[in-house]
XYZ file of C-alpha atoms in Angstrom:
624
model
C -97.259 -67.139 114.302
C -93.625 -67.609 114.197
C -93.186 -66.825 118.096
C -95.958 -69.415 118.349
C -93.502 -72.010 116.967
C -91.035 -71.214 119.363
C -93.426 -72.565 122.221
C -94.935 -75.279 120.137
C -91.550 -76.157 118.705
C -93.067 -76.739 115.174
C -90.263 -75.774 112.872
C -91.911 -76.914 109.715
C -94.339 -74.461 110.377
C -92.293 -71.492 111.294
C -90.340 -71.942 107.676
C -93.680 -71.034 106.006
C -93.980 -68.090 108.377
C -90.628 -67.067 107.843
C -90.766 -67.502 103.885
C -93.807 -65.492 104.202
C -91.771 -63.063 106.126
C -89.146 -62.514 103.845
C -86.797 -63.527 106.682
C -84.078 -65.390 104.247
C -81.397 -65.034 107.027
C -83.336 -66.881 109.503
C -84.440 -69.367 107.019
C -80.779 -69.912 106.224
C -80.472 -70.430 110.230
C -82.877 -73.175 110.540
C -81.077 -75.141 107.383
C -77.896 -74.982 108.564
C -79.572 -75.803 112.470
C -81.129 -79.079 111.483
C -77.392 -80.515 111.404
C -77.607 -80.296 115.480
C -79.090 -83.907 117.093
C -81.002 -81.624 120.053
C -84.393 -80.591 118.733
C -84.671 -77.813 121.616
C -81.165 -76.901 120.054
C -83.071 -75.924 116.490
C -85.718 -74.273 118.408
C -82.988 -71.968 119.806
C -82.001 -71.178 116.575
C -84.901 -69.780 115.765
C -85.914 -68.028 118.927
C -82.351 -66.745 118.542
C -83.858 -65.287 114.738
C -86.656 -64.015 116.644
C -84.924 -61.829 118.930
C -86.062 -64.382 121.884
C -83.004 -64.576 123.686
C -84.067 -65.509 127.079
C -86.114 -68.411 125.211
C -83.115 -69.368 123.360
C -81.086 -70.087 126.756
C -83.751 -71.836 128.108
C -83.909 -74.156 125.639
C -79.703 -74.442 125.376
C -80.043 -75.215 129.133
C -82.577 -77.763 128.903
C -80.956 -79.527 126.379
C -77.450 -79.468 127.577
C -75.737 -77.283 125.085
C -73.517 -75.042 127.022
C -71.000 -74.263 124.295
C -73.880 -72.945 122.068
C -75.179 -71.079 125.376
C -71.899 -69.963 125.781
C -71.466 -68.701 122.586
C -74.879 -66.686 122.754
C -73.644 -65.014 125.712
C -70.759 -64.061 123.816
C -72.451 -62.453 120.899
C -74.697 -61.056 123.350
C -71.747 -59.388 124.800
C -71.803 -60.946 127.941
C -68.992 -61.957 128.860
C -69.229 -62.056 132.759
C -71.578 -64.276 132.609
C -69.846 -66.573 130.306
C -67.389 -67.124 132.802
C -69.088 -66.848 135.916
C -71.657 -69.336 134.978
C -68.461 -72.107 134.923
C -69.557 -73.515 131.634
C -67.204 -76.120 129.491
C -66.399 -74.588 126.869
C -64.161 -77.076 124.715
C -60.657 -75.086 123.390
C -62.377 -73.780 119.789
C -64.250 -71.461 122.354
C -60.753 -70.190 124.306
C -59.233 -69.457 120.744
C -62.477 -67.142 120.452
C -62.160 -65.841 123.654
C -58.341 -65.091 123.264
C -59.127 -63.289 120.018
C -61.356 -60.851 121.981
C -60.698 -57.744 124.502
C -60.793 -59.730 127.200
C -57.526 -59.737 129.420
C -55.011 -62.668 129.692
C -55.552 -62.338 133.866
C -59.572 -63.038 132.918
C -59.247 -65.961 130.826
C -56.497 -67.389 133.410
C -59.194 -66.976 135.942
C -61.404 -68.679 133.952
C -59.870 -71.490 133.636
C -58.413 -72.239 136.520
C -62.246 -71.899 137.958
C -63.406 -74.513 135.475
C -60.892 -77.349 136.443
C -60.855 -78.584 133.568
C -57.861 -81.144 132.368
C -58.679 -79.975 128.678
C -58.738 -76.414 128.982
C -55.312 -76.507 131.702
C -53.760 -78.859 128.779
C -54.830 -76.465 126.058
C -53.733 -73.443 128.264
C -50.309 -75.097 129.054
C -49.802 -75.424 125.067
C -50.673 -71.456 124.909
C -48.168 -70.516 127.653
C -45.546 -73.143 126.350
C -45.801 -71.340 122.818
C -45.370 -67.794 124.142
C -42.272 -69.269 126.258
C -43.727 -69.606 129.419
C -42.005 -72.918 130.378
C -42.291 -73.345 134.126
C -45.953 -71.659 133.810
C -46.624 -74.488 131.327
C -45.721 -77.061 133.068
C -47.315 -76.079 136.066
C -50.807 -76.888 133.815
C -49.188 -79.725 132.445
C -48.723 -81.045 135.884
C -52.271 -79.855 136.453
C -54.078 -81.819 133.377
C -51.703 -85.096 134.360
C -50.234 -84.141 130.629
C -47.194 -86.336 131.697
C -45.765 -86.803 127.436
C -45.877 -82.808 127.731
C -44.120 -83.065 130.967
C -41.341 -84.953 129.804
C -41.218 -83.337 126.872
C -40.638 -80.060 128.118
C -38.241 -81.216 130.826
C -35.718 -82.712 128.367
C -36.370 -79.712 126.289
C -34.761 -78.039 129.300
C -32.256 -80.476 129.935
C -33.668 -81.501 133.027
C -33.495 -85.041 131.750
C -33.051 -86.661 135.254
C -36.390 -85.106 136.187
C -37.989 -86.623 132.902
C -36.874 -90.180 133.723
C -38.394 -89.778 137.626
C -41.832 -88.860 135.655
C -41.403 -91.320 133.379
C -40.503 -94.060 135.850
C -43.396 -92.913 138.212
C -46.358 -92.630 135.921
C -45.237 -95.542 133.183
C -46.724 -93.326 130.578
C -45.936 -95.135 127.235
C -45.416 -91.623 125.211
C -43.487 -89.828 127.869
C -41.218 -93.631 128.035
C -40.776 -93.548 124.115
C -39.723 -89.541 124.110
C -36.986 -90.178 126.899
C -35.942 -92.986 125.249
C -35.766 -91.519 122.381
C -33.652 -88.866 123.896
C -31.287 -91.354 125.500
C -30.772 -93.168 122.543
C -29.881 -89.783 120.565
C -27.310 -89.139 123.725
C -25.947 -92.890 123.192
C -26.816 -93.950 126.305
C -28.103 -97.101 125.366
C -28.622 -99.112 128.376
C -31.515 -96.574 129.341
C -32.707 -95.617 125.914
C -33.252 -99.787 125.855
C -34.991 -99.615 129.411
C -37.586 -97.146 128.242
C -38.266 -98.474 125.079
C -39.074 -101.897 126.659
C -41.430 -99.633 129.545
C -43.082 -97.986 125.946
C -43.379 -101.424 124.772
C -41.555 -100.546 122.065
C -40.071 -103.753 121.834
C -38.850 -103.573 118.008
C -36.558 -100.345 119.129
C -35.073 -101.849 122.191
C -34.335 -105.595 120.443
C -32.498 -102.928 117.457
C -30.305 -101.620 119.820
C -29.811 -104.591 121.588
C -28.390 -106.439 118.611
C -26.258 -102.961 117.129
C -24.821 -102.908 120.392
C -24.349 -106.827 121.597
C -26.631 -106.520 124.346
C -27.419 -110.495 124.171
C -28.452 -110.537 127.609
C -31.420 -108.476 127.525
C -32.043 -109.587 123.700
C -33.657 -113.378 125.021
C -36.140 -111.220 127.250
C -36.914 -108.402 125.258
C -37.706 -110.671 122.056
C -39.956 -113.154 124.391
C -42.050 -109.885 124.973
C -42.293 -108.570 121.530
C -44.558 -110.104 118.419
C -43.545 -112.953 116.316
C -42.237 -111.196 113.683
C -39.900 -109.390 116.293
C -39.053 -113.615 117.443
C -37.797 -114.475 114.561
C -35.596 -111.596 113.748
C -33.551 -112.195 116.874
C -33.764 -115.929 116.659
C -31.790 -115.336 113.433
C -29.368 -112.951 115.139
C -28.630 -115.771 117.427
C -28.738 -118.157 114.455
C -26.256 -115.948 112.377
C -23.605 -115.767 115.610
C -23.715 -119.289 116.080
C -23.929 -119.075 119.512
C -26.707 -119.524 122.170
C -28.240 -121.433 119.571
C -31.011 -122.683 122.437
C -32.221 -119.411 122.091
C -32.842 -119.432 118.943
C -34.922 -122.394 119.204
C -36.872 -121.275 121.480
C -37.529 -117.780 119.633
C -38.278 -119.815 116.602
C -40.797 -122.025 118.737
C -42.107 -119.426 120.468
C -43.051 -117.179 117.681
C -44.905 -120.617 116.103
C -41.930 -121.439 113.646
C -42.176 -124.884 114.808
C -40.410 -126.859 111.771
C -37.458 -124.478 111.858
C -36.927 -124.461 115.641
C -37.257 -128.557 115.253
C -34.561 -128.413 112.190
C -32.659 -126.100 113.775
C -32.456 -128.249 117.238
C -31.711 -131.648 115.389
C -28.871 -129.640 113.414
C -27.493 -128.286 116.846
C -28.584 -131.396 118.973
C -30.626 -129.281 121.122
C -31.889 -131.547 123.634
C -33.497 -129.293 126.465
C -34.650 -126.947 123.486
C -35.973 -129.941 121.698
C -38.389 -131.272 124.801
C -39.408 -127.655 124.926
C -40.448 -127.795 121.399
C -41.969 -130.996 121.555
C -44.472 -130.660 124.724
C -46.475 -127.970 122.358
C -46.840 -131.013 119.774
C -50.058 -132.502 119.563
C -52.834 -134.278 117.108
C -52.756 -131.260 114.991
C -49.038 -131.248 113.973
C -47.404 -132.280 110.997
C -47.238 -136.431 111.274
C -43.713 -136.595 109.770
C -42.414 -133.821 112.823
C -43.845 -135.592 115.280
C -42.558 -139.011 114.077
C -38.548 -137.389 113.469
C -39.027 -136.143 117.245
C -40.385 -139.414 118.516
C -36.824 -141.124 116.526
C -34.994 -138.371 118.042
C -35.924 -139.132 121.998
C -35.755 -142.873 121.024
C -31.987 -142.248 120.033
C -31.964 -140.856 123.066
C -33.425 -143.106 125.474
C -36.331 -140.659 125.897
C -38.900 -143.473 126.065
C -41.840 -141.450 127.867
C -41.539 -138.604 125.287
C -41.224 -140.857 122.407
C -44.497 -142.663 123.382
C -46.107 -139.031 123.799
C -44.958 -137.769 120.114
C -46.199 -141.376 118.715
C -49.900 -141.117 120.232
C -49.880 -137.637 118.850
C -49.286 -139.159 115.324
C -51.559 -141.803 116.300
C -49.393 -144.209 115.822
C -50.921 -146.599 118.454
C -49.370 -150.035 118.267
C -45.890 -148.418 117.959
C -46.547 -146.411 121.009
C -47.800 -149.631 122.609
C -45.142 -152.372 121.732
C -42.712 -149.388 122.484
C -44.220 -149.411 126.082
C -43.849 -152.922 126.167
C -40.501 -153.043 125.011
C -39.147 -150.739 127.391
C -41.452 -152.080 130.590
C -42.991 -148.703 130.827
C -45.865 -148.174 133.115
C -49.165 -147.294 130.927
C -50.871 -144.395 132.881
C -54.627 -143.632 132.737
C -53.375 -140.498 130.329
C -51.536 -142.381 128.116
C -54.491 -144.709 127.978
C -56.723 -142.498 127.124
C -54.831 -141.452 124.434
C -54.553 -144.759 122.923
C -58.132 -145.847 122.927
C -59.841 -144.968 119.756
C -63.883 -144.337 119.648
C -66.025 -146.389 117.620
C -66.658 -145.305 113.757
C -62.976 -143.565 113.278
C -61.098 -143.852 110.321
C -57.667 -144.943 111.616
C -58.716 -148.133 112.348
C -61.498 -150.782 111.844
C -63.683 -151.754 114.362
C -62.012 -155.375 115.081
C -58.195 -153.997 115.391
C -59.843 -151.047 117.747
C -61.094 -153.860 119.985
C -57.815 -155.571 119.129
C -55.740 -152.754 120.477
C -57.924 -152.074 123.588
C -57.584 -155.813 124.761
C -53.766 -155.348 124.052
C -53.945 -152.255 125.803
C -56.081 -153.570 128.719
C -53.449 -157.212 128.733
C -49.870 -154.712 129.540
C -52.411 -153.566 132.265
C -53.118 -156.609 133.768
C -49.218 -157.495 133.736
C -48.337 -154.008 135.777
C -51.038 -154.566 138.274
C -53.251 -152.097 137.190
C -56.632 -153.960 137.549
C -59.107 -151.228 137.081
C -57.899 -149.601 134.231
C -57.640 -153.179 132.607
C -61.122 -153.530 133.382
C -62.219 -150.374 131.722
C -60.250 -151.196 128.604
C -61.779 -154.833 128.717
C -64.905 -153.416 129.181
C -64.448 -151.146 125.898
C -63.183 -153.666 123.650
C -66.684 -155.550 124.368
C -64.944 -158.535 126.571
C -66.995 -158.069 129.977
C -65.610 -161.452 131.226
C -61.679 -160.278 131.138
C -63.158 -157.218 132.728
C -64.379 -159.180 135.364
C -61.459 -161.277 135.960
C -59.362 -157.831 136.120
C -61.867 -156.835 138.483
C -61.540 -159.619 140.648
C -57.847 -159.429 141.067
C -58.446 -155.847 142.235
C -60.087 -157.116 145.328
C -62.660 -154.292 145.281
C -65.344 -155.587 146.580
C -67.837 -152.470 145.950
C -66.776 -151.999 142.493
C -67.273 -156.227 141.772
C -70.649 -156.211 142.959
C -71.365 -153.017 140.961
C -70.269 -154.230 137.822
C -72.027 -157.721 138.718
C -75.148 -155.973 138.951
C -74.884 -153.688 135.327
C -73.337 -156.435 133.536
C -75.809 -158.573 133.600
C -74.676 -162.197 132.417
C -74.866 -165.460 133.805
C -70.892 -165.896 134.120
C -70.255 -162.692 135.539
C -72.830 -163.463 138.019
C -71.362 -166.854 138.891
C -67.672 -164.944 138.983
C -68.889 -162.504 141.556
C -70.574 -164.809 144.017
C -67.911 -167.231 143.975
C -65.276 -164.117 144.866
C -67.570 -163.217 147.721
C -67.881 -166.515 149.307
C -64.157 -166.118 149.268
C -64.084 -162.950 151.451
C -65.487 -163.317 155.863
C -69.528 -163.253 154.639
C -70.358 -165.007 157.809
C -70.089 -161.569 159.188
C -71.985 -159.598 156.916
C -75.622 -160.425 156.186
C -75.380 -157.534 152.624
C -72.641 -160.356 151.414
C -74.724 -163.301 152.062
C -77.664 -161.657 150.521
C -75.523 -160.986 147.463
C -73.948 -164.305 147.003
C -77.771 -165.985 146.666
C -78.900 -163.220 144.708
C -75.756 -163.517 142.345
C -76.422 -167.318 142.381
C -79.831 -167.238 141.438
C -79.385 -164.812 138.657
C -76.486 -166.679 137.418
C -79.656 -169.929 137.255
C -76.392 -171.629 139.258
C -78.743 -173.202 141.963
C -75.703 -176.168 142.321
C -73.231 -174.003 143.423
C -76.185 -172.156 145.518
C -77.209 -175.938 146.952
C -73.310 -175.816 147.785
C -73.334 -172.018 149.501
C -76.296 -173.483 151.684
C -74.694 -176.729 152.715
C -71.562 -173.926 153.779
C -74.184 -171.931 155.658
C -75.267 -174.763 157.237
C -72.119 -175.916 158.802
C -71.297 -172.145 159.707
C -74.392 -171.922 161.918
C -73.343 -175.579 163.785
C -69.663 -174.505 163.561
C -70.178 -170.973 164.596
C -73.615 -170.584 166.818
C -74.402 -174.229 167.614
C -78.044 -173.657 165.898
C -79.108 -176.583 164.152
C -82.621 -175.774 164.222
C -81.213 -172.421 161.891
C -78.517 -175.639 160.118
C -81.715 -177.465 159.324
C -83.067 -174.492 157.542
C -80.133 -174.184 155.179
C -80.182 -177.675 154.269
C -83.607 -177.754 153.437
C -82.443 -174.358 150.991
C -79.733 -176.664 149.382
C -81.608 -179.453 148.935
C -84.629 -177.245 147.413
C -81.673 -175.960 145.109
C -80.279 -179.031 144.239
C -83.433 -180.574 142.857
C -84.335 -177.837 140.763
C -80.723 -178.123 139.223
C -80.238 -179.246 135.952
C -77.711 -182.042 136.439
C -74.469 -182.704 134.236
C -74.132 -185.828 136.069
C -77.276 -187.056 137.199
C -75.847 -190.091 139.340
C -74.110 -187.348 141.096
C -76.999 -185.229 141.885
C -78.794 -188.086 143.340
C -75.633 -189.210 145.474
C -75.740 -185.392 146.488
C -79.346 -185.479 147.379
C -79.304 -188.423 149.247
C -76.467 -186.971 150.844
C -78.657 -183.831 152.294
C -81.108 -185.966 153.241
C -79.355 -188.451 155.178
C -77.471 -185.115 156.858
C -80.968 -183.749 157.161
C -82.192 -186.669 158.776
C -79.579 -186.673 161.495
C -79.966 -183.043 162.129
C -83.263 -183.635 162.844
C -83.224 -186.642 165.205
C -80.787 -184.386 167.389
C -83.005 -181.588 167.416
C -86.042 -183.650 168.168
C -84.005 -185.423 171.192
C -83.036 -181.888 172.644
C -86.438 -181.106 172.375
C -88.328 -184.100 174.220
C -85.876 -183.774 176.930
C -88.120 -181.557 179.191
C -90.622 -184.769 178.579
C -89.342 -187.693 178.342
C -85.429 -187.560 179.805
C -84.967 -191.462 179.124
C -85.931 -191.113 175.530
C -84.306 -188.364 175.242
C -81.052 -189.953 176.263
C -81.730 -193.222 174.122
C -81.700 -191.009 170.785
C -78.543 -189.228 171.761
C -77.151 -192.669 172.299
C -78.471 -194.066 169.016
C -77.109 -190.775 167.364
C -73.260 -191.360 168.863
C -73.094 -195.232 167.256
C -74.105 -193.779 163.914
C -70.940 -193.922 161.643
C -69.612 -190.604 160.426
C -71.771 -188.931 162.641
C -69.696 -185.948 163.172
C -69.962 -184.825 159.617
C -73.595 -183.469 160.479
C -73.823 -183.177 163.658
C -70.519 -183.015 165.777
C -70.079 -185.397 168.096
C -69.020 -183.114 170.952
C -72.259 -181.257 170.748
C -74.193 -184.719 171.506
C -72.206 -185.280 174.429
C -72.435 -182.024 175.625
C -76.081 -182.373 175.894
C -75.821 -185.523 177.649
C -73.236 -183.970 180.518
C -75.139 -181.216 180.881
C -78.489 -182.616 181.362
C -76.986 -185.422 184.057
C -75.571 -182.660 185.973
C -78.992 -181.096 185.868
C -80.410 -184.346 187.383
C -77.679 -184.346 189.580
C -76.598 -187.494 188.521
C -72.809 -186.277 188.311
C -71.508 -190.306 187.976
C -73.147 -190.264 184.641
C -72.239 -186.895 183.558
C -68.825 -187.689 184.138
C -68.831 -190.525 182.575
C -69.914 -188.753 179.289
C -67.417 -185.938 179.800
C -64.983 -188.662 180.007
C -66.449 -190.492 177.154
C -66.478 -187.226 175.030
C -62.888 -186.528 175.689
C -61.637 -190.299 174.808
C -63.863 -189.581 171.154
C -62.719 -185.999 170.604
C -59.434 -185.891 172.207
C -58.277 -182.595 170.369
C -61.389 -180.714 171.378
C -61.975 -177.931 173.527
C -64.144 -179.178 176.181
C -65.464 -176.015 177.038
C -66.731 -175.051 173.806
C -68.925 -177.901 174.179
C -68.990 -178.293 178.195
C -69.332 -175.174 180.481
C -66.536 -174.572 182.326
C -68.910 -174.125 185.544
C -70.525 -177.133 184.520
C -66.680 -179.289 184.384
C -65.775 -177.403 187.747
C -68.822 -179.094 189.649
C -68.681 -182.753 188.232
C -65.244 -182.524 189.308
C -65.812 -181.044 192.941
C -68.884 -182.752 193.163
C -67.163 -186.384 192.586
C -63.803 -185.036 194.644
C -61.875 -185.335 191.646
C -59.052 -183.353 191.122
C -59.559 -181.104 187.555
C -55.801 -180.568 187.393
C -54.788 -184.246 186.732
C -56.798 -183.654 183.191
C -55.773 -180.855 182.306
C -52.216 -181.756 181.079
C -53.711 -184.577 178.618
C -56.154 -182.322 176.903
C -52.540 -180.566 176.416
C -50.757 -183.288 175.278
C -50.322 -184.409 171.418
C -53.329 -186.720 169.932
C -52.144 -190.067 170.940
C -54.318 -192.935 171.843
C -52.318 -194.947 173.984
C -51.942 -191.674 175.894
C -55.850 -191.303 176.690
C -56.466 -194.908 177.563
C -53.686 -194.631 179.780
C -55.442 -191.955 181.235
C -58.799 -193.191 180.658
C -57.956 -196.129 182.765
C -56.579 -194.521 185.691
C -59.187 -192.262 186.237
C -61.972 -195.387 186.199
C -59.529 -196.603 188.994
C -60.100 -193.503 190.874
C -63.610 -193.826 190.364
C -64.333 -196.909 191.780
C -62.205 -196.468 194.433
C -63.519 -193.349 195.630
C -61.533 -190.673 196.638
């Protein structure tokens, strides 16, 4: 039954069989087994109690325990196969093995066969005890036991060879022995080297300071811990000299009050802007005030305005910036600007300091970050006026759009009438949007009646003029008037313009008709007074010339052209007039072009164009 329990692996049966048994020593066994985490490792145990040694090694193999395998192979007195199997025994084993009949040559074998960096170390320590120095460090070498190494090597003397391993490998042990052993030799240059390569910073920054060795002290204590800081920040302290270095030891190992008391005593100014940049919110308000008086004393304005923001000391930092005409960067901005609900300040001297803030801003010519400060402190309309002296367009419209109020509306459309909208149609459509939104349909009666003289100035489309109007006066009506006798002058004003827009457009029209009628309206048209205020004067004329010279009746066009040029001297006739269509009245009545070209050059002077108006009548009648 209990070699049954070796198969089945029941162990709480095979203690009943072995109590039956009377098998106390294999009882004890399986006690003293349960302390092993392998269960096929307990099962050995008792196969091992059982005489079932092939069993046993099966179930060491399967669950990894070679030692214990090992060790059955041992007490089994097999030996050869202990070592030929190339099992890892851990050193416990060797000390077994050494203690048995089996040769020094045999366990050498052995363990050079395993490869093993534990059992070469543990066999270096063997030969190094018996004496065996170069033999030893041959394993050393082997198990990359560089401490050992170096140990040995200085043990010999061979110290030279001790610092090329040390140097090489940058072992920390094998650094601190040679050390160690320089600094017992008084070489302390090297003994200081390898300390600092052992990181043992504390030993190098001792010798250092029993042996003046200030140059490498600065380094050395920069590397070490705080505590290790301070100690040669007072070694500095306590010579009285370098005492920048002791500041910065002090600061650097977080002693920050007694670097900044022991750079005001010195006048440290480097060390003290050193200090000082690793000042923020968090430090003490009465340091970062004495620094701030400090760099004032000093004309250290920037810095000064730094350390005050840090003890949120706001207005101070801001007249200060004032004061001293310093530029107020997005940073220091930032820094400034308190968020709603804090406990520094109340809600109307946070909006008081932002509009402060956003004002300085406006004087340097920084126009968008006094807009966002504006726009924080709750006063859209200074943010828009900020805006607007940026000249950025995008960002107007943008703002415009989110803000959402009447003025703001009014402000944007009236900066984009400002900018070339004839050219761009997304403009136009934003100034009428804007307009409307703004419920400022005067000023967008007034955009129209611009539109309107764009299209005659521009295209020569009244028809597209007639249209706009008609938008204006739409507008106008539906205005609510400040002035109402104002509104109706204005009104009447578009209509009368209207009117005349349309008579000229109805005579271009009737032309293809009735020519003569056509002709009379034009006529009618150029003896209304002011005439040229709706519909210009050279267009009218231009109609007339070209039509005559389509009839062929060149005597009349002439006459016009003539006629147009007495009424508009300063005009261009060919933005009215063709120059093809100039060229063949001219030919066609064999007069010469040249002798009217000066006076359209000459200055605006009546007397001139009679002169010239007369002459040419001369010419006229007398024919050519």
């Amino acid at each position: 039954m209990a070699r049954m329990c070796v198969k089945t692996q029941r162990l709480d049966v095979a203690k009943v069989c072995l109590g039956h048994m009377g098998h106390a020593r294999g009882a004890r066994a399986l006690r003293e087994a349960e302390q092993e985490p392998e269960p096929e490792a307990r099962v050995a145990v008792l196969a091992i109690q059982l005489g079932m040694l092939e069993d046993a090694e099966h179930l060491y193999k399967k669950c990894g325990r070679y030692d214990l395998l090992n060790r059955l192979l041992q007490a089994s007195g097999q030996w050869q196969r202990a070592i030929e199997r190339g099992l890892q025994p851990g050193p416990q084993l060797l000390r077994e093995i050494r203690h048995t009949p089996l040769r020094g040559a045999a366990l050498e074998l052995y363990i050079n066969k395993m490869k093993d960096k534990t059992l070469w170390r543990w066999w270096a320590q063997y030969l190094e005890s018996q004496a065996e120095m170069d033999a030893a460090l041959r394993y050393y070498e082997l198990a990359h036991d560089y401490f050992s190494l170096v140990r040995v090597y200085c043990f010999q003397g061979n110290i030279q060879k001790a610092a090329e391993i040390a140097s090489e490998t940058g072992n920390w042990a094998a650094s601190y022995h040679l050390a160690r052993q320089y600094e017992s030799q008084d070489e302390v240059r090297q003994a200081v080297h390898f300390y600092t390569r052992a990181q043992a910073f504390n030993n190098a920054i001792r010798l250092c300071k029993e042996h003046g060795l200030d140059d490498q002290l600065m380094n050395l204590a920069l590397l070490s811990s705080p505590k290790d800081m301070i100690e040669a920040a007072r070694y500095y302290e306590e010579k009285g000299e370098q005492m920048d270095q002791a500041v910065m030891l002090y600061h650097k190992a977080g002693h920050f009050s007694k670097a900044l008391e022991l750079a005001f005593a010195t006048q440290q100014f480097v060390a003290l802007q050193l200090v000082a940049e690793d000042l923020d919110e968090k430090s003490d308000p009465a340091l970062l005030a004495r620094c701030s008086d400090f760099f004032l004393e000093h004309s250290q304005y920037e810095k000064a305005v730094e350390l005050l923001l840090a003890a949120k000391k706001y207005h101070e930092a801001l007249q200060l910036c004032l004061e001293q005409n310093l530029t107020i960067t997005e940073e220091m901005a930032e820094k400034m600007t308190v968020s709603k609900g804090c406990k520094e300040l109340s809600e109307e001297s946070r909006r008081e300091l932002l509009e402060q803030i956003a004002s300085c801003c406006m004087r340097q010519g920084n126009y968008h970050l006094a807009t966002k400060k504006y726009t924080q402190a709750g006063d859209r309309l200074k943010a828009m006026r900020a805006l607007l002296k940026s000249g950025d367009t995008e960002k107007i419209v943008f703002f415009a759009g989110v803000s959402r109020q009447k003025e703001i509306y009014i402000m944007a459309a009236n900066y984009l009438q400002s900018l070339d909208w004839q050219k761009d149609p997304e403009i136009m459509k934003s100034i009428i949007s804007f307009y409307t939104k703004g419920r400022a349909l005067d000023l967008l009666a007034g955009f129209y009646n611009a539109c309107a003289q764009v299209e005659i100035d521009e295209y020569q489309n009244y028809d597209k003029a007639h249209g706009a109007l008609t938008e204006a006066y739409k507008c106008l009506s539906k205005a609510k008037a400040r002035i109402p006798l104002d509104q109706e002058a204005r009104l009447a004003q578009l209509q009368s313009k209207m009117a005349l827009m349309k008579r000229f457009m109805q005579a271009r029209r009737t032309y293809t008709e009735d020519p003569k009628e056509s002709v009379r309206q034009c006529k009618l048209l150029l003896e209304e007074p002011d005439l040229d205020s709706t519909v210009r004067v050279g267009d009218v004329y231009g109609f007339l010339v070209e039509r005559h010279v389509q009839m062929e009746d060149l005597q009349t066009a002439y006459k016009y052209l003539e006629e147009m040029r007495k009424r508009v001297p300063s005009t261009n006739v060919s933005y009215y007039v063709s120059q093809r269509t100039v060229d063949a009245v001219h030919q066609g009545l064999g007069i010469p072009l040249m002798r009217t070209m000066p006076e359209q050059m000459r200055h605006n002077s009546v007397e001139d164009h009679k002169e010239m108006d007369e002459e040419v009548m001369e010419e006229v009648e007398n024919g050519p």
